[in-house]
Amino acid sequence: MHIRPRRNRQSEAIRNMVRESRLHTDQLVQPLFLVDGRDLQEPIASMPGQYRWSRELLLEEIDRCLEVGISRFALFPVVADANKDKKATYGHAPGNFYLKAIRTIKEIYPDVLLIGDVAMDPYSKDGHDGLVDAEGTIVNDETLPILARLAVAQAQAGIDLIGPSDMMDGRVRYLRDALDEKGFTQVGIMSYTAKYASAFYGPFREALDSAPKSGNKKTYQMDPANAREALREAALDEAEGADFLMVKPALAYLDIISAVKNQTNLPVAAYHVSGEYAMLMAAVKEGWLELEPAVTETLTCIRRAGADIILTYLAKAYARMLRANGG
Ligand code: PBG
């Protein structure tokens, strides 16, 4: 035998040298849930280790993340029922708690990167990402101006990137125009490009209390069976002016991450979602999986598939592990 692949695996020194994919904390985004009120740190049952934070405590959590090198955050608001209506009015109400928090965070930590969520569901009585008409249809074109108001309000509060997570047609172009018109040419768009109608968003909807009141999201989120459709969405978002393309969820969609990466020169993000986090944490809690190697393998493989950026609830935990291991 003259060819022995095992030669390149025989020591830590060789393995570290030939490793093809590495994950740096700069490539991780920590999603955080923000709730109105004071001194709140509410646990989310299906997401052990994740909380709904009120503003002051959120700042402390951001501080803990910064200590381990996590400085990029996707912020999601948990809105009281009383503030929800059909048109997501609260989402652009001047000085709502979400906009206030964005402003405060950017004042205290100007170097932190904040990604704002642009979709109607946190603020919508119907629990849908778009406007629901009298027949129960999620109407596309009437949703766009509402999304634009959310985006502009967040831009005014100081957001760095907006993340349209709604999957309406034409929204990237519409939001780009709306931001530019108000002078926010430097606010970027991380588009939820290939967002699937997934069973793995359950814990997130529990966190936000944002589950659809009727029907499901299949007329706007993608069919998990489809791959070419993701490339169609990717081409559109790129042409419409997106700065990043995102695939969501991540683990069951590694082929989609890879295909999108091969089609675009834009940075590709993957969202390792709440249900994926819940599965892992549940198994760890039972003692069926070991956290550290399972997290490392999960995130490294999402990276290997082609993700330049990973949004994951494990960002802080992973960064802590790296620190503890001298990485
Ligand atoms: C809704 C939104 C969802 C997530 C991010 N934005 C859920 C949904 O579409 O119902 C899910 C994130 C996660 O599960 O971690 N605009």
XYZ file of N, CA and C in Angstrom, residues 50-265:
648
model
N -31.863 30.125 26.982
C -32.227 31.359 26.266
C -33.346 32.055 27.049
N -33.352 33.375 26.999
C -34.273 34.159 27.825
C -34.899 35.288 27.030
N -36.003 35.789 27.581
C -36.536 37.069 27.114
C -35.988 38.104 28.079
N -35.228 39.045 27.554
C -34.568 40.027 28.415
C -35.253 41.378 28.319
N -35.381 42.064 29.464
C -35.735 43.477 29.373
C -34.440 44.254 29.146
N -34.588 45.521 28.788
C -33.466 46.249 28.191
C -32.175 46.254 29.014
N -32.297 46.575 30.330
C -31.077 46.680 31.139
C -30.354 45.337 31.222
N -31.144 44.278 31.387
C -30.530 42.953 31.501
C -30.004 42.470 30.150
N -30.647 42.918 29.094
C -30.136 42.595 27.754
C -28.746 43.202 27.555
N -28.587 44.415 28.056
C -27.275 45.069 27.945
C -26.208 44.256 28.680
N -26.595 43.698 29.838
C -25.638 42.868 30.582
C -25.301 41.592 29.809
N -26.318 41.030 29.164
C -26.079 39.819 28.367
C -25.155 40.145 27.181
N -25.386 41.298 26.568
C -24.510 41.708 25.465
C -23.076 41.846 25.974
N -22.936 42.379 27.161
C -21.621 42.517 27.775
C -20.937 41.156 27.939
N -21.718 40.173 28.412
C -21.153 38.818 28.583
C -20.753 38.230 27.230
N -21.527 38.515 26.203
C -21.176 38.030 24.860
C -19.892 38.693 24.368
N -19.795 39.999 24.586
C -18.609 40.732 24.131
C -17.344 40.193 24.783
N -17.477 39.795 26.043
C -16.315 39.263 26.769
C -15.705 38.047 26.089
N -16.537 37.277 25.378
C -16.001 36.090 24.708
C -15.905 36.289 23.189
N -16.059 37.533 22.752
C -15.819 37.830 21.339
C -17.032 37.759 20.436
N -18.222 37.683 21.026
C -19.446 37.720 20.201
C -19.967 39.149 20.214
N -19.979 39.785 19.033
C -20.381 41.191 19.004
C -21.411 41.474 17.915
N -22.049 40.401 17.442
C -23.089 40.569 16.422
C -24.365 39.894 16.905
N -25.458 40.626 16.783
C -26.708 40.155 17.388
C -27.887 40.354 16.445
N -28.769 39.354 16.427
C -30.060 39.503 15.748
C -31.088 39.694 16.853
N -31.775 40.818 16.827
C -32.706 41.174 17.910
C -34.150 40.899 17.513
N -34.865 40.228 18.423
C -36.290 39.947 18.179
C -37.136 40.472 19.334
N -38.205 41.202 19.033
C -39.055 41.760 20.081
C -40.160 40.791 20.503
N -40.414 40.733 21.798
C -41.556 39.978 22.325
C -42.609 41.019 22.690
N -43.694 41.053 21.912
C -44.661 42.145 22.024
C -45.913 41.675 22.781
N -46.370 42.505 23.708
C -47.586 42.173 24.469
C -48.789 42.144 23.523
N -49.729 41.248 23.818
C -50.928 41.111 22.985
C -51.649 42.437 22.771
N -51.689 43.252 23.836
C -52.398 44.529 23.769
C -51.799 45.444 22.695
N -50.543 45.217 22.340
C -49.904 46.061 21.334
C -49.940 45.455 19.931
N -50.649 44.355 19.787
C -50.729 43.740 18.463
C -52.009 44.177 17.754
N -51.896 44.401 16.452
C -53.102 44.677 15.661
C -52.922 44.051 14.284
N -53.859 44.311 13.398
C -53.785 43.668 12.082
C -52.644 44.218 11.234
N -52.268 45.479 11.493
C -51.317 46.135 10.598
C -49.919 46.321 11.189
N -49.658 45.665 12.323
C -48.327 45.727 12.937
C -47.905 47.171 13.244
N -48.882 47.990 13.613
C -48.642 49.410 13.850
C -47.558 49.643 14.905
N -47.588 48.793 15.941
C -46.637 49.002 17.035
C -45.178 48.894 16.563
N -44.973 48.117 15.509
C -43.615 47.900 15.000
C -42.909 49.177 14.567
N -43.694 50.182 14.181
C -43.060 51.461 13.803
C -43.572 52.614 14.669
N -44.218 52.264 15.796
C -44.637 53.321 16.727
C -43.379 53.990 17.269
N -43.323 55.341 17.162
C -42.087 56.019 17.554
C -41.704 55.655 18.987
N -40.460 55.285 19.167
C -39.959 55.010 20.505
C -40.520 53.760 21.156
N -41.029 52.795 20.369
C -41.441 51.543 21.011
C -40.219 50.889 21.661
N -40.450 49.918 22.547
C -39.337 49.430 23.369
C -38.225 48.794 22.534
N -38.589 48.233 21.394
C -37.586 47.597 20.523
C -36.679 48.668 19.901
N -37.309 49.716 19.377
C -36.532 50.799 18.759
C -35.667 51.507 19.800
N -36.243 51.677 20.994
C -35.488 52.316 22.079
C -34.255 51.500 22.433
N -34.429 50.197 22.488
C -33.313 49.321 22.851
C -32.224 49.375 21.778
N -32.631 49.397 20.524
C -31.647 49.491 19.436
C -30.797 50.750 19.632
N -31.490 51.850 19.912
C -30.800 53.128 20.092
C -29.822 53.066 21.272
N -30.312 52.515 22.395
C -29.464 52.436 23.583
C -28.242 51.551 23.349
N -28.471 50.394 22.747
C -27.351 49.469 22.519
C -26.291 50.146 21.653
N -26.738 50.815 20.584
C -25.767 51.453 19.685
C -25.066 52.635 20.354
N -25.752 53.269 21.303
C -25.099 54.368 22.037
C -24.005 53.833 22.943
N -24.344 52.756 23.676
C -23.396 52.213 24.651
C -22.300 51.392 23.973
N -22.693 50.651 22.938
C -21.729 49.791 22.219
C -21.748 50.118 20.729
N -21.112 51.220 20.343
C -21.191 51.614 18.931
C -20.602 50.572 17.963
N -19.698 49.716 18.467
C -19.054 48.758 17.562
C -19.803 47.448 17.408
N -20.852 47.286 18.191
C -21.660 46.076 18.074
C -22.454 46.134 16.768
N -22.630 44.990 16.121
C -23.439 44.952 14.899
C -24.827 44.401 15.218
N -25.837 45.181 14.879
C -27.213 44.780 15.186
C -28.004 44.496 13.913
N -28.670 43.359 13.924
C -29.537 42.992 12.813
C -30.983 43.053 13.302
N -31.788 43.887 12.669
C -33.185 44.044 13.070
C -34.084 43.108 12.283
N -35.132 42.642 12.933
C -36.069 41.739 12.268
C -37.153 42.551 11.562
N -37.311 42.308 10.274
C -38.376 42.984 9.530
C -39.377 41.944 9.024
N -40.501 41.883 9.711
C -41.636 41.021 9.361
C -42.752 41.458 10.285
N -43.990 41.131 9.934
C -45.105 41.633 10.741
C -45.423 40.767 11.955
N -44.991 39.509 11.948
C -45.507 38.555 12.948
C -45.343 38.939 14.426
N -44.250 39.569 14.843
C -44.175 39.887 16.278
C -45.260 40.879 16.714
N -45.749 41.662 15.773
C -46.680 42.759 16.075
C -48.097 42.489 15.579
N -48.281 41.327 14.943
C -49.539 41.072 14.244
C -50.491 40.208 15.060
N -51.734 40.651 15.176
C -52.790 39.870 15.834
C -52.987 38.536 15.142
N -52.724 38.511 13.833
C -52.933 37.287 13.058
C -51.755 36.321 13.164
N -50.628 36.816 13.663
C -49.461 35.943 13.772
C -48.843 35.570 12.432
N -49.126 36.390 11.412
C -48.507 36.133 10.110
C -47.467 37.200 9.794
N -46.553 36.841 8.895
C -45.473 37.768 8.541
C -45.957 38.878 7.615
N -47.118 38.647 6.983
C -47.679 39.640 6.079
C -49.091 39.999 6.513
N -49.665 40.929 5.765
C -51.024 41.397 6.067
C -52.050 40.345 5.645
N -53.026 40.085 6.516
C -54.062 39.093 6.225
C -55.352 39.828 5.850
N -55.901 39.524 4.668
C -57.125 40.232 4.249
C -58.380 39.517 4.764
N -59.550 40.028 4.388
C -60.815 39.510 4.919
C -61.018 38.037 4.579
N -60.453 37.591 3.471
C -60.604 36.176 3.077
C -59.564 35.271 3.738
N -58.645 35.892 4.498
C -57.612 35.074 5.133
C -56.369 34.898 4.272
N -56.327 35.626 3.159
C -55.149 35.558 2.289
C -54.053 36.473 2.819
N -52.815 36.023 2.746
C -51.684 36.892 3.112
C -51.317 37.663 1.856
N -51.650 38.957 1.877
C -51.548 39.750 0.653
C -50.161 40.373 0.542
N -49.557 40.163 -0.600
C -48.148 40.520 -0.792
C -47.907 42.030 -0.898
N -48.506 42.644 -1.922
C -48.117 44.013 -2.261
C -48.537 45.011 -1.195
N -49.643 44.701 -0.506
C -50.101 45.593 0.567
C -49.199 45.461 1.805
N -48.473 44.361 1.893
C -47.554 44.160 3.025
C -46.296 45.016 2.878
N -45.865 45.221 1.638
C -44.566 45.866 1.411
C -44.420 47.239 2.080
N -45.422 48.134 1.952
C -45.247 49.441 2.618
C -45.151 49.314 4.140
N -45.802 48.308 4.705
C -45.717 48.115 6.161
C -44.303 47.676 6.535
N -43.752 46.744 5.765
C -42.374 46.309 6.019
C -41.418 47.493 5.896
N -41.697 48.339 4.919
C -40.825 49.502 4.705
C -40.856 50.429 5.920
N -42.032 50.576 6.532
C -42.124 51.434 7.723
C -41.328 50.833 8.876
N -41.409 49.502 9.024
C -40.629 48.841 10.067
C -39.130 49.066 9.827
N -38.722 48.877 8.582
C -37.299 48.983 8.247
C -36.781 50.402 8.472
N -37.554 51.390 8.026
C -37.114 52.782 8.164
C -37.057 53.175 9.648
N -38.054 52.703 10.431
C -38.045 53.012 11.873
C -36.795 52.424 12.534
N -36.437 51.223 12.140
C -35.243 50.596 12.713
C -33.977 51.324 12.262
N -33.969 51.745 11.013
C -32.816 52.494 10.505
C -32.664 53.798 11.280
N -33.787 54.456 11.550
C -33.741 55.713 12.311
C -33.208 55.480 13.724
N -33.481 54.294 14.262
C -33.015 53.967 15.613
C -31.538 53.574 15.622
N -30.970 53.324 14.433
C -29.535 53.058 14.374
C -29.149 51.627 14.023
N -30.087 50.850 13.489
C -29.784 49.455 13.138
C -28.687 49.413 12.059
N -27.870 48.369 12.088
C -26.817 48.224 11.072
C -27.329 47.499 9.838
N -28.034 46.388 10.089
C -28.577 45.593 8.993
C -30.033 45.307 9.294
N -30.842 45.259 8.273
C -32.195 44.749 8.501
C -32.266 43.326 7.931
N -33.031 42.498 8.626
C -33.204 41.114 8.194
C -34.657 40.855 7.868
N -35.049 41.065 6.602
C -36.439 40.774 6.244
C -36.675 39.262 6.294
N -37.512 38.828 7.237
C -37.725 37.396 7.455
C -39.108 36.976 6.981
N -39.722 37.813 6.143
C -41.139 37.658 5.820
C -41.441 36.824 4.582
N -40.490 36.765 3.645
C -40.655 36.006 2.390
C -41.726 36.552 1.442
N -42.049 37.840 1.545
C -42.934 38.441 0.536
C -42.124 38.640 -0.755
N -42.810 38.572 -1.897
C -42.125 38.816 -3.171
C -41.756 40.286 -3.295
N -40.594 40.533 -3.823
C -40.189 41.895 -4.163
C -39.803 42.765 -2.990
N -39.687 42.171 -1.797
C -39.491 43.058 -0.642
C -38.072 43.595 -0.547
N -37.093 42.881 -1.065
C -35.723 43.388 -0.939
C -35.591 44.701 -1.710
N -36.079 44.688 -2.936
C -36.031 45.893 -3.764
C -36.829 47.034 -3.105
N -38.004 46.670 -2.610
C -38.885 47.664 -2.001
C -38.228 48.293 -0.777
N -37.614 47.449 0.047
C -36.966 47.952 1.269
C -35.720 48.761 0.931
N -34.981 48.312 -0.090
C -33.784 49.052 -0.507
C -34.177 50.468 -0.925
N -35.223 50.546 -1.745
C -35.684 51.861 -2.210
C -36.142 52.727 -1.039
N -36.902 52.103 -0.119
C -37.437 52.870 1.013
C -36.294 53.401 1.886
N -35.294 52.566 2.137
C -34.161 53.002 2.961
C -33.376 54.101 2.250
N -33.115 53.902 0.970
C -32.321 54.882 0.218
C -33.017 56.240 0.163
N -34.331 56.164 -0.053
C -35.119 57.389 -0.149
C -34.998 58.241 1.116
N -34.844 57.564 2.269
C -34.717 58.300 3.535
C -33.259 58.577 3.889
N -32.370 58.240 2.982
C -30.961 58.534 3.212
C -30.191 57.433 3.917
N -30.817 56.279 4.105
C -30.125 55.188 4.808
C -29.451 54.239 3.823
N -28.585 54.824 3.005
C -27.946 54.007 1.963
C -26.956 53.002 2.558
N -26.500 53.255 3.784
C -25.498 52.362 4.386
C -26.115 51.276 5.270
N -27.404 51.278 5.420
C -28.048 50.185 6.166
C -28.192 48.996 5.217
N -27.572 47.881 5.587
C -27.543 46.720 4.703
C -28.759 45.827 4.858
N -28.901 44.897 3.916
C -30.021 43.951 3.957
C -29.497 42.523 3.979
N -29.740 41.853 5.116
C -29.464 40.418 5.184
C -30.797 39.715 4.948
N -30.983 39.288 3.717
C -32.289 38.761 3.339
C -32.452 37.296 3.733
N -33.580 37.005 4.356
C -33.950 35.602 4.567
C -34.392 35.104 3.194
N -33.434 34.616 2.427
C -33.651 34.317 1.016
C -34.402 33.017 0.813
N -33.855 31.961 1.399
C -34.489 30.643 1.290
C -34.937 30.259 2.684
N -36.114 30.766 3.042
C -36.670 30.466 4.353
C -37.794 29.461 4.159
N -37.597 28.297 4.735
C -38.533 27.192 4.521
C -39.662 27.201 5.537
N -40.812 26.668 5.129
C -41.952 26.484 6.037
C -41.606 25.279 6.910
N -40.925 25.540 7.995
C -40.271 24.479 8.767
C -40.970 24.210 10.086
N -40.908 22.952 10.515
C -41.433 22.561 11.825
C -40.481 23.004 12.942
N -39.296 23.461 12.562
C -38.274 23.750 13.561
C -38.302 25.181 14.103
N -39.366 25.932 13.779
C -39.500 27.281 14.340
C -40.382 27.289 15.592
N -40.871 26.121 15.989
C -41.811 26.046 17.113
C -41.361 26.765 18.366
N -40.160 26.482 18.869
C -39.717 27.141 20.107
C -39.611 28.667 19.976
N -39.221 29.142 18.808
C -39.153 30.592 18.566
C -40.543 31.212 18.694
N -41.533 30.536 18.120
C -42.901 31.071 18.194
C -43.410 31.040 19.622
N -42.929 30.078 20.405
C -43.266 30.067 21.833
C -42.606 31.278 22.519
N -41.363 31.527 22.180
C -40.629 32.642 22.794
C -41.322 33.971 22.532
N -41.821 34.137 21.301
C -42.438 35.408 20.914
C -43.951 35.398 21.083
N -44.514 34.235 21.358
C -45.958 34.049 21.321
C -46.490 34.582 19.986
N -45.922 34.050 18.912
C -46.198 34.617 17.588
C -46.721 33.586 16.593
N -47.217 32.453 17.086
C -47.698 31.432 16.152
C -48.889 31.963 15.362
N -49.028 31.573 14.081
C -50.168 32.041 13.295
C -51.491 31.641 13.951
N -52.428 32.583 13.986
C -53.717 32.314 14.631
C -54.559 31.392 13.759
N -54.367 31.470 12.460
C -55.080 30.535 11.584
C -54.171 30.176 10.418
N -54.370 28.965 9.906
C -53.593 28.518 8.756
C -52.136 28.306 9.100
N -51.303 28.360 8.077
C -49.871 28.154 8.271
C -49.140 29.126 7.347
N -47.813 28.978 7.252
C -47.047 29.964 6.496
C -46.628 29.461 5.117
N -47.323 28.415 4.642
C -46.862 27.748 3.417
C -47.092 28.534 2.132
N -47.922 29.601 2.184
C -48.079 30.374 0.939
C -46.963 31.397 0.772
N -46.125 31.551 1.801
C -44.969 32.437 1.584
C -43.641 31.778 1.906
N -43.554 30.955 2.953
C -42.301 30.245 3.204
C -42.215 29.043 2.259
N -40.990 28.597 2.003
C -40.783 27.598 0.943
C -41.068 26.165 1.385
N -41.375 25.358 0.398
C -41.606 23.924 0.603
C -40.260 23.243 0.862
N -40.129 22.545 2.015
C -38.856 21.871 2.332
C -38.403 20.886 1.255
N -39.294 20.501 0.372
C -38.929 19.538 -0.674
C -38.170 20.190 -1.828
N -38.120 21.524 -1.842
C -37.597 22.207 -3.031
C -36.203 22.789 -2.865
N -35.372 22.558 -3.878
C -34.015 23.114 -3.898
C -33.841 24.162 -5.000
N -34.330 23.863 -6.194
C -34.122 24.823 -7.290
C -34.818 26.149 -6.998
N -35.944 26.059 -6.295
C -36.683 27.268 -5.939
C -35.822 28.197 -5.076
N -34.940 27.613 -4.275
C -34.048 28.431 -3.445
C -33.098 29.243 -4.319
N -32.676 28.638 -5.422
C -31.759 29.343 -6.318
C -32.486 30.474 -7.048
N -33.751 30.254 -7.308
C -34.574 31.301 -7.927
C -34.708 32.484 -6.957
N -35.003 32.178 -5.699
C -35.105 33.231 -4.672
C -33.761 33.949 -4.512
N -32.678 33.182 -4.563
C -31.347 33.768 -4.389
C -31.031 34.747 -5.520
N -31.350 34.334 -6.745
C -31.085 35.203 -7.895
C -31.891 36.494 -7.776
N -33.148 36.365 -7.339
C -34.008 37.541 -7.205
C -33.473 38.488 -6.129
N -33.174 37.935 -4.952
C -32.715 38.792 -3.852
C -31.424 39.514 -4.222
N -30.555 38.811 -4.915
C -29.303 39.435 -5.326
C -29.581 40.579 -6.298
N -30.436 40.311 -7.269
C -30.765 41.343 -8.255
C -31.484 42.526 -7.611
N -32.239 42.244 -6.543
C -33.000 43.304 -5.877
C -32.147 44.131 -4.922
N -30.901 43.699 -4.704
C -29.999 44.530 -3.907
C -29.673 44.010 -2.523
N -29.873 42.723 -2.275
C -29.506 42.177 -0.961
C -27.986 42.224 -0.789
N -27.536 42.388 0.458
C -26.107 42.381 0.767
C -25.641 41.023 1.287
N -26.582 40.247 1.791
C -26.318 38.896 2.292
C -27.519 38.026 1.896
N -27.244 36.765 1.650
C -28.331 35.815 1.415
C -28.348 34.818 2.566
N -29.541 34.524 3.078
C -29.613 33.588 4.200
C -30.431 32.352 3.839
N -29.980 31.225 4.365
C -30.731 29.971 4.262
C -31.179 29.597 5.670
N -32.408 29.109 5.780
C -32.975 28.844 7.097
C -34.051 27.777 7.019
N -34.075 26.765 7.889
C -33.058 26.397 8.876
C -31.723 25.971 8.242
N -30.851 25.388 9.068
C -29.504 25.083 8.587
C -29.253 23.587 8.392
N -29.427 22.808 9.444
C -28.913 21.430 9.417
C -29.565 20.535 8.377
N -30.874 20.641 8.222
C -31.538 19.796 7.236
C -31.430 20.423 5.839
N -30.743 21.555 5.753
C -30.692 22.311 4.496
C -29.254 22.604 4.072
N -28.333 21.715 4.446
C -26.924 21.934 4.104
C -26.734 21.944 2.581
N -27.526 21.135 1.886
C -27.421 21.136 0.415
C -27.836 22.485 -0.172
N -28.806 23.118 0.471
C -29.271 24.428 -0.023
C -28.185 25.483 0.225
N -27.575 25.422 1.409
C -26.482 26.362 1.716
C -25.400 26.229 0.646
N -25.042 24.995 0.355
C -23.993 24.733 -0.612
C -24.382 25.222 -2.011
N -25.609 24.958 -2.409
C -26.059 25.363 -3.753
C -26.111 26.885 -3.878
N -26.613 27.554 -2.835
C -26.683 29.022 -2.876
C -25.264 29.593 -2.924
N -24.378 29.012 -2.115
C -22.991 29.487 -2.091
C -22.342 29.391 -3.474
N -22.643 28.303 -4.192
C -22.049 28.116 -5.513
C -22.619 29.065 -6.561
N -23.765 29.636 -6.277
C -24.410 30.501 -7.262
C -24.088 31.979 -7.062
N -23.639 32.361 -5.868
C -23.535 33.795 -5.570
C -22.131 34.194 -5.126
N -21.835 35.475 -5.293
C -20.611 36.019 -4.708
C -20.911 36.806 -3.441
